[in-house]
Coordinates of C-alpha atoms in Angstrom, one line a residue:
M1 CA 40.5 26.2 -10.9
A2 CA 41.2 22.7 -11.7
L3 CA 41.6 23.7 -15.4
H4 CA 44.1 26.4 -14.4
V5 CA 46.2 24.0 -12.4
L6 CA 46.1 21.5 -15.4
I7 CA 47.2 24.1 -17.7
S8 CA 50.0 25.2 -15.4
V9 CA 51.1 21.6 -15.1
I10 CA 51.2 21.1 -18.9
M11 CA 53.1 24.4 -19.5
M12 CA 55.6 23.2 -16.8
M13 CA 56.0 19.8 -18.6
M14 CA 56.4 21.5 -21.9
R15 CA 59.1 23.7 -20.6
W16 CA 60.9 20.9 -19.0
V17 CA 60.8 18.8 -22.2
A18 CA 62.1 21.9 -24.2
T19 CA 65.2 22.2 -22.0
L20 CA 66.2 18.5 -22.3
G21 CA 68.9 18.3 -24.8
S22 CA 69.8 21.9 -24.7
M23 CA 72.8 23.8 -23.4
G24 CA 72.8 26.1 -20.4
V25 CA 75.3 29.0 -19.8
N26 CA 76.6 30.8 -16.7
W27 CA 76.0 34.6 -16.9
G28 CA 78.5 36.5 -14.6
T29 CA 78.5 40.3 -14.0
M30 CA 82.0 40.9 -12.6
A31 CA 82.7 43.5 -15.2
T32 CA 83.5 47.1 -15.1
H33 CA 81.4 47.9 -18.1
Q34 CA 78.4 45.7 -18.5
L35 CA 76.3 45.2 -21.5
A36 CA 72.5 46.0 -21.2
A37 CA 70.7 43.0 -19.7
H38 CA 67.9 43.1 -22.3
S39 CA 70.3 43.0 -25.1
I40 CA 72.1 39.9 -23.6
V41 CA 68.7 38.3 -23.1
D42 CA 67.9 38.9 -26.8
M43 CA 71.2 37.3 -27.7
L44 CA 70.5 34.2 -25.6
K45 CA 67.2 33.8 -27.4
D46 CA 68.9 34.4 -30.9
N47 CA 71.5 31.6 -30.1
G48 CA 69.0 29.2 -28.7
F49 CA 70.3 29.2 -25.1
Q50 CA 67.5 27.7 -23.1
K51 CA 69.0 27.7 -19.6
V52 CA 71.0 30.4 -17.7
K53 CA 72.6 30.2 -14.3
L54 CA 73.2 33.4 -12.3
F55 CA 75.5 34.0 -9.5
D56 CA 73.0 36.3 -7.5
A57 CA 69.4 37.7 -7.9
D58 CA 70.0 40.8 -10.0
D59 CA 66.7 42.7 -10.5
G60 CA 67.8 44.1 -13.9
I61 CA 68.6 40.7 -15.2
L62 CA 65.4 39.1 -13.8
E63 CA 63.3 41.8 -15.2
A64 CA 65.0 41.3 -18.7
L65 CA 64.1 37.6 -18.5
C66 CA 60.5 38.2 -17.7
G67 CA 58.2 36.8 -20.4
T68 CA 60.9 34.4 -21.8
D69 CA 60.9 30.7 -21.6
I70 CA 64.7 30.6 -20.6
E71 CA 65.0 28.3 -17.6
V72 CA 66.8 30.2 -14.8
M73 CA 68.9 29.2 -11.8
I74 CA 69.6 32.1 -9.5
A75 CA 71.8 32.2 -6.5
V76 CA 72.3 33.0 -2.9
P77 CA 75.8 34.3 -2.6
N78 CA 78.4 32.6 -0.2
Y79 CA 78.4 35.8 1.9
M80 CA 74.7 35.4 2.7
L81 CA 74.9 31.8 3.8
R82 CA 75.5 32.5 7.5
E83 CA 72.4 34.8 7.8
M84 CA 70.3 32.4 5.8
S85 CA 71.3 29.5 8.1
L86 CA 70.7 31.4 11.3
D87 CA 67.5 33.3 10.4
P88 CA 64.6 31.4 8.7
F89 CA 62.8 34.9 8.3
A90 CA 65.8 36.1 6.3
A91 CA 65.3 33.2 4.0
I92 CA 61.5 33.9 3.7
S93 CA 62.3 37.6 2.9
W94 CA 64.8 36.7 0.2
V95 CA 62.4 34.3 -1.4
E96 CA 59.6 36.9 -1.4
A97 CA 61.8 39.6 -3.0
N98 CA 63.6 37.3 -5.5
L99 CA 61.4 34.4 -6.3
S100 CA 57.8 35.2 -5.5
A101 CA 58.2 38.7 -7.1
Y102 CA 59.2 37.1 -10.5
A103 CA 58.0 33.4 -10.6
Y104 CA 54.4 34.1 -11.8
P105 CA 52.8 33.0 -14.9
G106 CA 54.3 35.0 -17.7
G107 CA 57.2 36.1 -15.4
V108 CA 60.6 34.4 -15.0
N109 CA 60.9 30.7 -15.4
I110 CA 63.0 30.2 -12.3
R111 CA 63.6 26.5 -11.7
Y112 CA 66.5 26.4 -9.2
V113 CA 68.1 28.3 -6.5
A114 CA 71.9 27.8 -6.1
V115 CA 72.5 28.1 -2.3
G116 CA 76.1 29.4 -2.3
N117 CA 78.8 28.5 -4.8
E118 CA 81.4 25.9 -4.1
P119 CA 81.1 26.4 -0.4
F120 CA 83.2 23.5 0.6
L121 CA 86.1 24.6 -1.7
K122 CA 89.5 23.9 0.1
T123 CA 90.6 27.6 -0.3
Y124 CA 87.6 28.7 1.9
N125 CA 89.1 27.0 4.9
N126 CA 85.8 25.6 6.2
T127 CA 84.2 29.2 6.4
Y128 CA 80.9 28.0 5.2
L129 CA 81.0 24.4 6.1
H130 CA 78.5 24.5 8.9
H131 CA 76.2 27.2 7.3
T132 CA 75.5 25.4 4.0
L133 CA 73.0 22.8 5.1
P134 CA 71.0 24.9 7.4
A135 CA 70.8 27.6 4.7
L136 CA 69.7 25.1 2.1
N137 CA 67.0 23.8 4.4
N138 CA 65.7 27.2 5.2
I139 CA 65.6 28.4 1.6
Q140 CA 63.8 25.3 0.5
E141 CA 61.3 25.6 3.4
A142 CA 60.6 29.3 2.4
I143 CA 60.2 28.2 -1.2
N144 CA 57.6 25.6 0.0
K145 CA 55.8 28.1 2.2
A146 CA 55.7 30.6 -0.8
G147 CA 53.8 27.9 -2.7
L148 CA 56.7 27.3 -5.2
G149 CA 58.1 24.1 -3.9
S150 CA 56.9 21.9 -6.9
Q151 CA 58.4 24.5 -9.4
I152 CA 61.6 25.6 -7.8
K153 CA 64.3 23.4 -6.1
A154 CA 67.1 24.6 -4.0
T155 CA 70.5 23.0 -4.5
V156 CA 74.2 23.6 -3.8
P157 CA 76.9 23.9 -6.6
F158 CA 80.0 22.0 -5.5
N159 CA 83.5 22.0 -6.7
A160 CA 84.8 18.7 -7.8
D161 CA 87.3 18.8 -5.1
I162 CA 84.9 17.3 -2.6
Y163 CA 85.5 13.9 -4.0
N164 CA 88.6 12.0 -5.2
S165 CA 90.2 8.6 -5.8
P166 CA 93.3 7.7 -3.9
E167 CA 96.6 8.1 -5.6
S168 CA 97.3 4.4 -5.1
N169 CA 94.3 3.6 -7.3
P170 CA 93.4 6.7 -9.4
V171 CA 90.3 5.4 -11.2
P172 CA 86.6 6.4 -10.9
S173 CA 85.5 3.2 -9.1
A174 CA 87.8 3.9 -6.3
G175 CA 86.3 7.4 -5.8
D176 CA 84.5 8.7 -2.7
F177 CA 83.6 11.9 -0.9
R178 CA 86.6 13.4 1.0
A179 CA 86.9 11.8 4.3
E180 CA 86.7 15.0 6.3
L181 CA 83.5 16.1 4.3
R182 CA 81.8 12.8 3.8
D183 CA 79.3 12.9 6.6
L184 CA 78.1 16.5 6.0
T185 CA 78.0 16.0 2.1
V186 CA 75.9 12.8 2.4
Q187 CA 73.5 14.7 4.6
I188 CA 73.2 17.3 1.9
V189 CA 72.8 14.6 -0.7
Q190 CA 69.9 13.0 1.3
F191 CA 68.2 16.4 1.6
L192 CA 68.5 17.0 -2.1
Y193 CA 67.2 13.5 -3.1
S194 CA 64.3 13.9 -0.7
N195 CA 63.3 17.2 -2.4
D196 CA 63.9 15.9 -5.9
A197 CA 66.7 18.4 -6.5
P198 CA 69.8 17.7 -8.6
F199 CA 73.3 17.4 -7.2
V200 CA 75.3 20.2 -9.0
V201 CA 79.0 19.9 -9.6
N202 CA 81.5 22.1 -11.3
I203 CA 84.1 20.3 -13.4
Y204 CA 87.2 22.0 -15.0
P205 CA 89.4 19.8 -17.2
F206 CA 91.5 22.9 -17.9
L207 CA 92.4 23.2 -14.2
S208 CA 93.6 19.5 -14.3
L209 CA 96.0 20.5 -17.1
Y210 CA 96.9 23.9 -15.5
G211 CA 97.8 22.3 -12.2
N212 CA 99.8 19.3 -13.3
M213 CA 102.6 19.8 -15.8
Y214 CA 102.6 16.0 -16.4
F215 CA 98.9 15.8 -17.2
P216 CA 98.4 14.4 -20.8
L217 CA 97.1 17.4 -23.0
D218 CA 94.8 15.3 -25.2
F219 CA 93.1 13.6 -22.1
A220 CA 91.5 17.0 -21.4
F221 CA 89.7 17.1 -24.6
F222 CA 86.9 14.8 -26.2
D223 CA 88.7 14.0 -29.4
G224 CA 92.1 13.2 -28.1
T225 CA 94.3 10.2 -29.0
N226 CA 95.9 9.8 -25.6
K227 CA 96.1 6.3 -24.2
P228 CA 92.8 5.6 -22.4
V229 CA 92.4 4.8 -18.7
R230 CA 91.0 1.5 -17.9
D231 CA 88.8 0.9 -14.9
G232 CA 87.8 -2.7 -15.0
V233 CA 85.5 -3.1 -18.1
R234 CA 85.1 0.6 -18.4
V235 CA 87.4 2.7 -20.7
Y236 CA 88.0 6.5 -20.3
T237 CA 89.2 8.6 -23.1
N238 CA 88.9 12.0 -21.4
V239 CA 89.1 13.4 -17.9
F240 CA 85.4 14.9 -17.9
D241 CA 83.9 11.4 -18.1
A242 CA 86.5 10.1 -15.5
N243 CA 85.6 13.0 -13.2
L244 CA 81.8 12.7 -13.5
D245 CA 82.0 8.9 -13.0
T246 CA 84.1 9.5 -9.8
L247 CA 81.1 11.5 -8.5
L248 CA 78.7 8.8 -9.6
W249 CA 80.7 6.2 -7.7
S250 CA 80.8 8.5 -4.6
L251 CA 77.0 8.9 -4.7
T252 CA 76.6 5.1 -5.2
K253 CA 78.7 4.3 -2.1
A254 CA 76.6 6.9 -0.2
G255 CA 73.5 5.0 -1.3
Y256 CA 72.2 7.3 -4.1
P257 CA 73.2 5.7 -7.5
D258 CA 70.2 7.3 -9.4
M259 CA 70.9 10.7 -8.1
K260 CA 70.2 13.5 -10.7
I261 CA 73.3 15.3 -11.7
M262 CA 73.9 18.6 -13.3
V263 CA 77.3 20.1 -14.3
G264 CA 77.0 23.6 -13.2
E265 CA 80.2 25.0 -14.6
V266 CA 82.4 23.6 -17.3
G267 CA 84.4 25.5 -20.0
W268 CA 87.8 26.6 -21.3
P269 CA 89.4 30.0 -21.1
T270 CA 90.8 31.9 -24.2
D271 CA 93.8 33.8 -22.6
G272 CA 95.9 34.1 -19.5
D273 CA 97.9 30.7 -19.9
K274 CA 99.8 29.0 -22.6
N275 CA 97.0 26.4 -22.9
A276 CA 94.3 29.1 -22.8
N277 CA 93.5 30.3 -26.5
T278 CA 90.6 30.2 -28.9
Q279 CA 91.7 27.1 -30.6
N280 CA 91.7 25.0 -27.4
A281 CA 88.6 26.6 -26.2
K282 CA 86.6 25.8 -29.4
R283 CA 88.0 22.3 -29.5
F284 CA 87.0 21.6 -25.8
N285 CA 83.6 23.4 -25.8
Q286 CA 82.4 22.0 -29.2
G287 CA 83.5 18.5 -28.1
L288 CA 81.7 19.0 -24.7
I289 CA 78.4 20.0 -26.5
Q290 CA 78.5 17.2 -28.9
H291 CA 79.3 14.7 -26.1
A292 CA 76.7 16.0 -23.7
L293 CA 73.9 16.2 -26.2
S294 CA 74.7 12.9 -28.0
G295 CA 73.1 10.6 -25.4
E296 CA 76.2 8.4 -25.1
G297 CA 76.8 9.7 -21.5
T298 CA 79.6 8.3 -19.5
P299 CA 80.9 4.8 -19.2
L300 CA 79.0 4.4 -15.9
R301 CA 75.7 6.3 -16.8
K302 CA 74.2 6.7 -20.4
G303 CA 71.9 9.5 -21.5
K304 CA 72.4 13.2 -22.2
I305 CA 74.3 15.2 -19.7
D306 CA 72.9 18.4 -18.1
V307 CA 75.6 21.1 -18.6
Y308 CA 76.0 24.8 -18.1
L309 CA 78.9 26.3 -20.0
F310 CA 81.2 28.6 -18.2
S311 CA 80.9 31.2 -19.2
L312 CA 79.0 33.6 -21.3
I313 CA 81.1 36.8 -21.3
D314 CA 84.6 37.7 -20.1
E315 CA 84.6 39.4 -16.7
D316 CA 87.5 41.9 -16.1
T317 CA 87.2 42.2 -12.4
K318 CA 87.2 38.6 -11.4
S319 CA 89.9 37.6 -8.9
I320 CA 93.0 36.3 -10.5
D321 CA 94.2 34.4 -7.4
P322 CA 93.5 31.1 -9.2
G323 CA 95.3 32.3 -12.5
T324 CA 95.2 35.2 -14.8
F325 CA 92.9 33.0 -17.1
E326 CA 90.0 33.8 -14.8
R327 CA 89.0 36.8 -16.6
H328 CA 88.8 34.9 -20.0
W329 CA 86.2 32.1 -19.6
G330 CA 83.7 33.8 -21.9
V331 CA 82.5 32.3 -25.3
L332 CA 81.9 36.1 -26.0
E333 CA 84.2 39.1 -25.6
F334 CA 83.5 41.8 -23.0
D335 CA 81.5 43.6 -25.8
G336 CA 79.4 40.6 -26.7
K337 CA 81.2 39.5 -29.9
P338 CA 81.8 35.7 -30.3
K339 CA 85.3 34.6 -30.0
Y340 CA 84.9 31.5 -32.2
E341 CA 82.3 29.5 -34.0
L342 CA 80.3 27.2 -31.8
D343 CA 77.3 25.0 -32.7
L344 CA 75.1 24.8 -29.7
S345 CA 72.9 22.1 -31.3
G346 CA 75.7 19.5 -31.2
S347 CA 75.1 18.7 -35.0
E348 CA 78.9 19.3 -35.8
E349 CA 78.1 22.4 -38.0
N350 CA 80.5 25.5 -37.9
R351 CA 77.7 27.8 -37.0
G352 CA 78.7 31.2 -35.8
L353 CA 77.1 32.5 -32.5
V354 CA 75.0 35.6 -32.8
A355 CA 76.7 38.7 -31.1
V356 CA 74.9 41.0 -28.8
Q357 CA 73.2 43.7 -30.9
G358 CA 73.3 47.4 -30.5
V359 CA 76.5 47.8 -28.7
R360 CA 78.0 51.3 -28.8
Y361 CA 81.6 52.0 -28.3
M362 CA 83.5 55.1 -27.2
E363 CA 85.6 57.0 -29.8
R364 CA 88.2 55.2 -31.8
R365 CA 91.3 56.3 -29.8
W366 CA 93.8 54.7 -27.7
C367 CA 96.4 55.7 -25.1
I368 CA 100.0 54.6 -25.8
L369 CA 103.5 55.2 -24.7
S370 CA 104.8 58.4 -26.2
P371 CA 107.4 57.7 -28.9
H372 CA 109.6 60.4 -27.3
V373 CA 109.9 58.4 -24.0
K374 CA 112.9 56.1 -23.7
E375 CA 112.4 52.4 -22.6
M376 CA 114.8 53.0 -19.7
D377 CA 112.9 55.9 -18.2
Q378 CA 112.8 55.5 -14.5
E379 CA 109.3 56.6 -14.2
L380 CA 108.0 54.0 -16.7
P381 CA 107.9 50.7 -14.5
K382 CA 105.8 52.3 -11.6
N383 CA 103.4 54.0 -14.0
V384 CA 102.9 50.6 -15.8
D385 CA 102.5 48.9 -12.5
Y386 CA 99.8 51.4 -11.4
A387 CA 97.9 51.2 -14.6
C388 CA 97.8 47.3 -14.4
S389 CA 96.9 47.4 -10.7
M390 CA 93.8 49.4 -11.6
S391 CA 92.8 47.6 -14.9
D392 CA 93.1 44.3 -16.6
C393 CA 96.5 43.4 -17.9
T394 CA 96.2 39.7 -17.8
A395 CA 96.8 39.4 -21.6
L396 CA 100.4 40.4 -20.9
G397 CA 101.2 37.4 -19.0
Y398 CA 103.3 34.4 -19.8
G399 CA 101.7 32.5 -22.7
S400 CA 99.0 35.0 -23.1
S401 CA 97.9 36.9 -26.2
C402 CA 99.9 40.0 -25.8
N403 CA 103.0 38.5 -24.2
H404 CA 105.1 39.3 -27.3
L405 CA 104.9 43.1 -27.3
G406 CA 108.1 44.0 -25.6
I407 CA 108.7 46.9 -23.2
R408 CA 107.1 49.7 -25.3
G409 CA 104.2 47.5 -26.3
N410 CA 103.6 46.3 -22.7
A411 CA 103.5 49.9 -21.5
S412 CA 101.1 51.0 -24.3
Y413 CA 98.9 48.1 -23.5
A414 CA 98.8 49.0 -19.8
F415 CA 98.1 52.7 -20.4
N416 CA 95.3 51.9 -22.9
M417 CA 93.6 49.4 -20.5
Y418 CA 93.6 52.1 -17.8
Y419 CA 92.6 54.7 -20.1
Q420 CA 89.5 52.7 -21.5
L421 CA 88.6 51.7 -18.0
K422 CA 88.4 55.4 -17.1
N423 CA 86.1 56.0 -20.1
Q424 CA 88.8 57.8 -22.2
N425 CA 89.2 60.8 -20.0
E426 CA 92.2 62.8 -21.6
W427 CA 93.8 63.3 -18.2
D428 CA 93.8 59.5 -17.6
C429 CA 96.4 59.2 -20.4
D430 CA 98.9 61.5 -19.0
F431 CA 101.0 59.2 -16.7
F432 CA 103.3 62.1 -15.8
G433 CA 104.0 62.9 -19.5
L434 CA 104.7 59.3 -20.7
G435 CA 101.5 58.7 -22.4
M436 CA 99.8 60.1 -25.5
I437 CA 96.5 59.6 -27.3
T438 CA 96.4 58.3 -30.8
E439 CA 93.7 57.5 -33.4
E440 CA 95.9 54.8 -35.0
D441 CA 95.0 51.4 -33.8
P442 CA 98.1 49.8 -32.0
S443 CA 96.6 46.3 -32.2
D444 CA 98.3 43.5 -34.2
N445 CA 97.2 40.2 -35.5
K446 CA 97.6 38.5 -32.0
C447 CA 96.9 41.3 -29.6
R448 CA 93.9 43.4 -29.5
F449 CA 93.9 46.8 -27.8
P450 CA 90.2 47.2 -27.0
I451 CA 87.9 50.3 -27.1
M452 CA 85.6 50.4 -24.1
I453 CA 81.8 50.1 -24.3
A454 CA 80.1 53.6 -24.2
Y455 CA 77.4 54.2 -21.5
G456 CA 74.6 56.7 -21.6
N457 CA 72.7 58.1 -24.7
P458 CA 74.4 59.8 -27.5
I459 CA 73.5 63.3 -26.2
L460 CA 75.0 62.6 -22.9
M461 CA 78.2 61.3 -24.5
L462 CA 78.4 64.5 -26.6
H463 CA 77.9 66.6 -23.4
K464 CA 80.8 64.7 -21.9
K465 CA 83.0 65.4 -25.1
L466 CA 82.2 69.1 -24.9
V467 CA 83.1 69.1 -21.1
N468 CA 86.5 67.5 -21.9
I469 CA 87.1 70.2 -24.5
L470 CA 86.2 72.9 -22.1
L471 CA 88.5 71.5 -19.4
V472 CA 91.4 71.4 -21.9
L473 CA 90.7 75.0 -22.9
L474 CA 90.4 76.1 -19.2
E475 CA 93.7 74.3 -18.5
G476 CA 95.3 76.2 -21.3
C477 CA 94.0 79.5 -20.1
I478 CA 95.3 78.9 -16.6
V479 CA 98.8 78.0 -18.0
F480 CA 98.8 81.2 -20.1
L481 CA 97.8 83.4 -17.2
L482 CA 100.5 81.9 -15.1
L483 CA 103.1 82.6 -17.8
V484 CA 102.1 86.2 -18.4
S485 CA 101.6 87.1 -14.7

């Protein structure tokens, strides 16, 4: 028995050492057509990702992660916080179903549970304010009762808006937790610290740029030449370090200067805004990786920075309330193809990421605006609006990759996105006679008209094609009978 415990401890330590100096990544699933979980796990291993952060506890994903050494953070979604805070037995049931069922030797290397996601975000209007700490406590107690307390720690990923520096003195050393949240936040910090759990924060330099037209562009990156910000003897050349040190000062003022910190989300989108493109995304993410793994740390705290990139793959059903860029954070396209070269080792080599393998697509055909339709057709605007309301047209927005297409191109893009979303059903390219199917790719060097991922096995796909053909023949027969009757 003692030997078994010793081996378990040694294996845990080896895993912990292996994940130091490695990049994590957020794996979201808010997409209409998702890639197979086992294929994504293979890709994670091929690229050397050793840590992954999930936004729920998906059985298919957890099963795919079984037997790997990838360190996993799974999540209790915000909508479950109230139940978890009020009912300890609900927390016990959740732990049994999602932790105990997978966190066995040779199973899933679960290390953290994210209790909620940015629950104190201003836009939530205090909805989760009084449920977060009780839920955190109940989940950790349930983890402890399951005998997993030394292995798995519960934490809360916070948005960086829970702390700030006053406008009169906007430097990190003046930072503190927001006054209306300070007492509750410090209670959570105390709980995390007593359980040896990290403080998790999401930092988005892109949003600093997006939300302030006067924000200096170069200060958002790690290689910028913008005038540095001085805070006493400390010098800041990028907003990421300044933001992280503002948190460190807030923790120091709360009495926890040595609190462990993880950056749970940080990244740069590739579309949906004038500053969201592959060039800026590569510049930021590569700079971030090199900075985080270099050991230079921030002006206030030296050492490697524990970071989870946001995100792995584009998600076409994410809410666009914050901005149309929300669906374009992935370092990979929706089909698992890398958007740009990214060296995850931080050694400044132009290494290409390995794509997800074995992805099958639907037939090479697109839905476009019929050339016989006039641009001023009164039916066109409402059909375009309908197509975009049901699919993802964020690439058509101001400053986005397909913003240059013009009226006809916009209509074709909208029609095609809807058509692909609906799995290329022929009747979904009708649009009251405005659309037509083509086998000629309408993409240009800036704007890609995608073909959707195919589901099912080849035989089923063939059956679907035959059914479509039979439906068209049946429609033709009906029309013929009506004409001759």
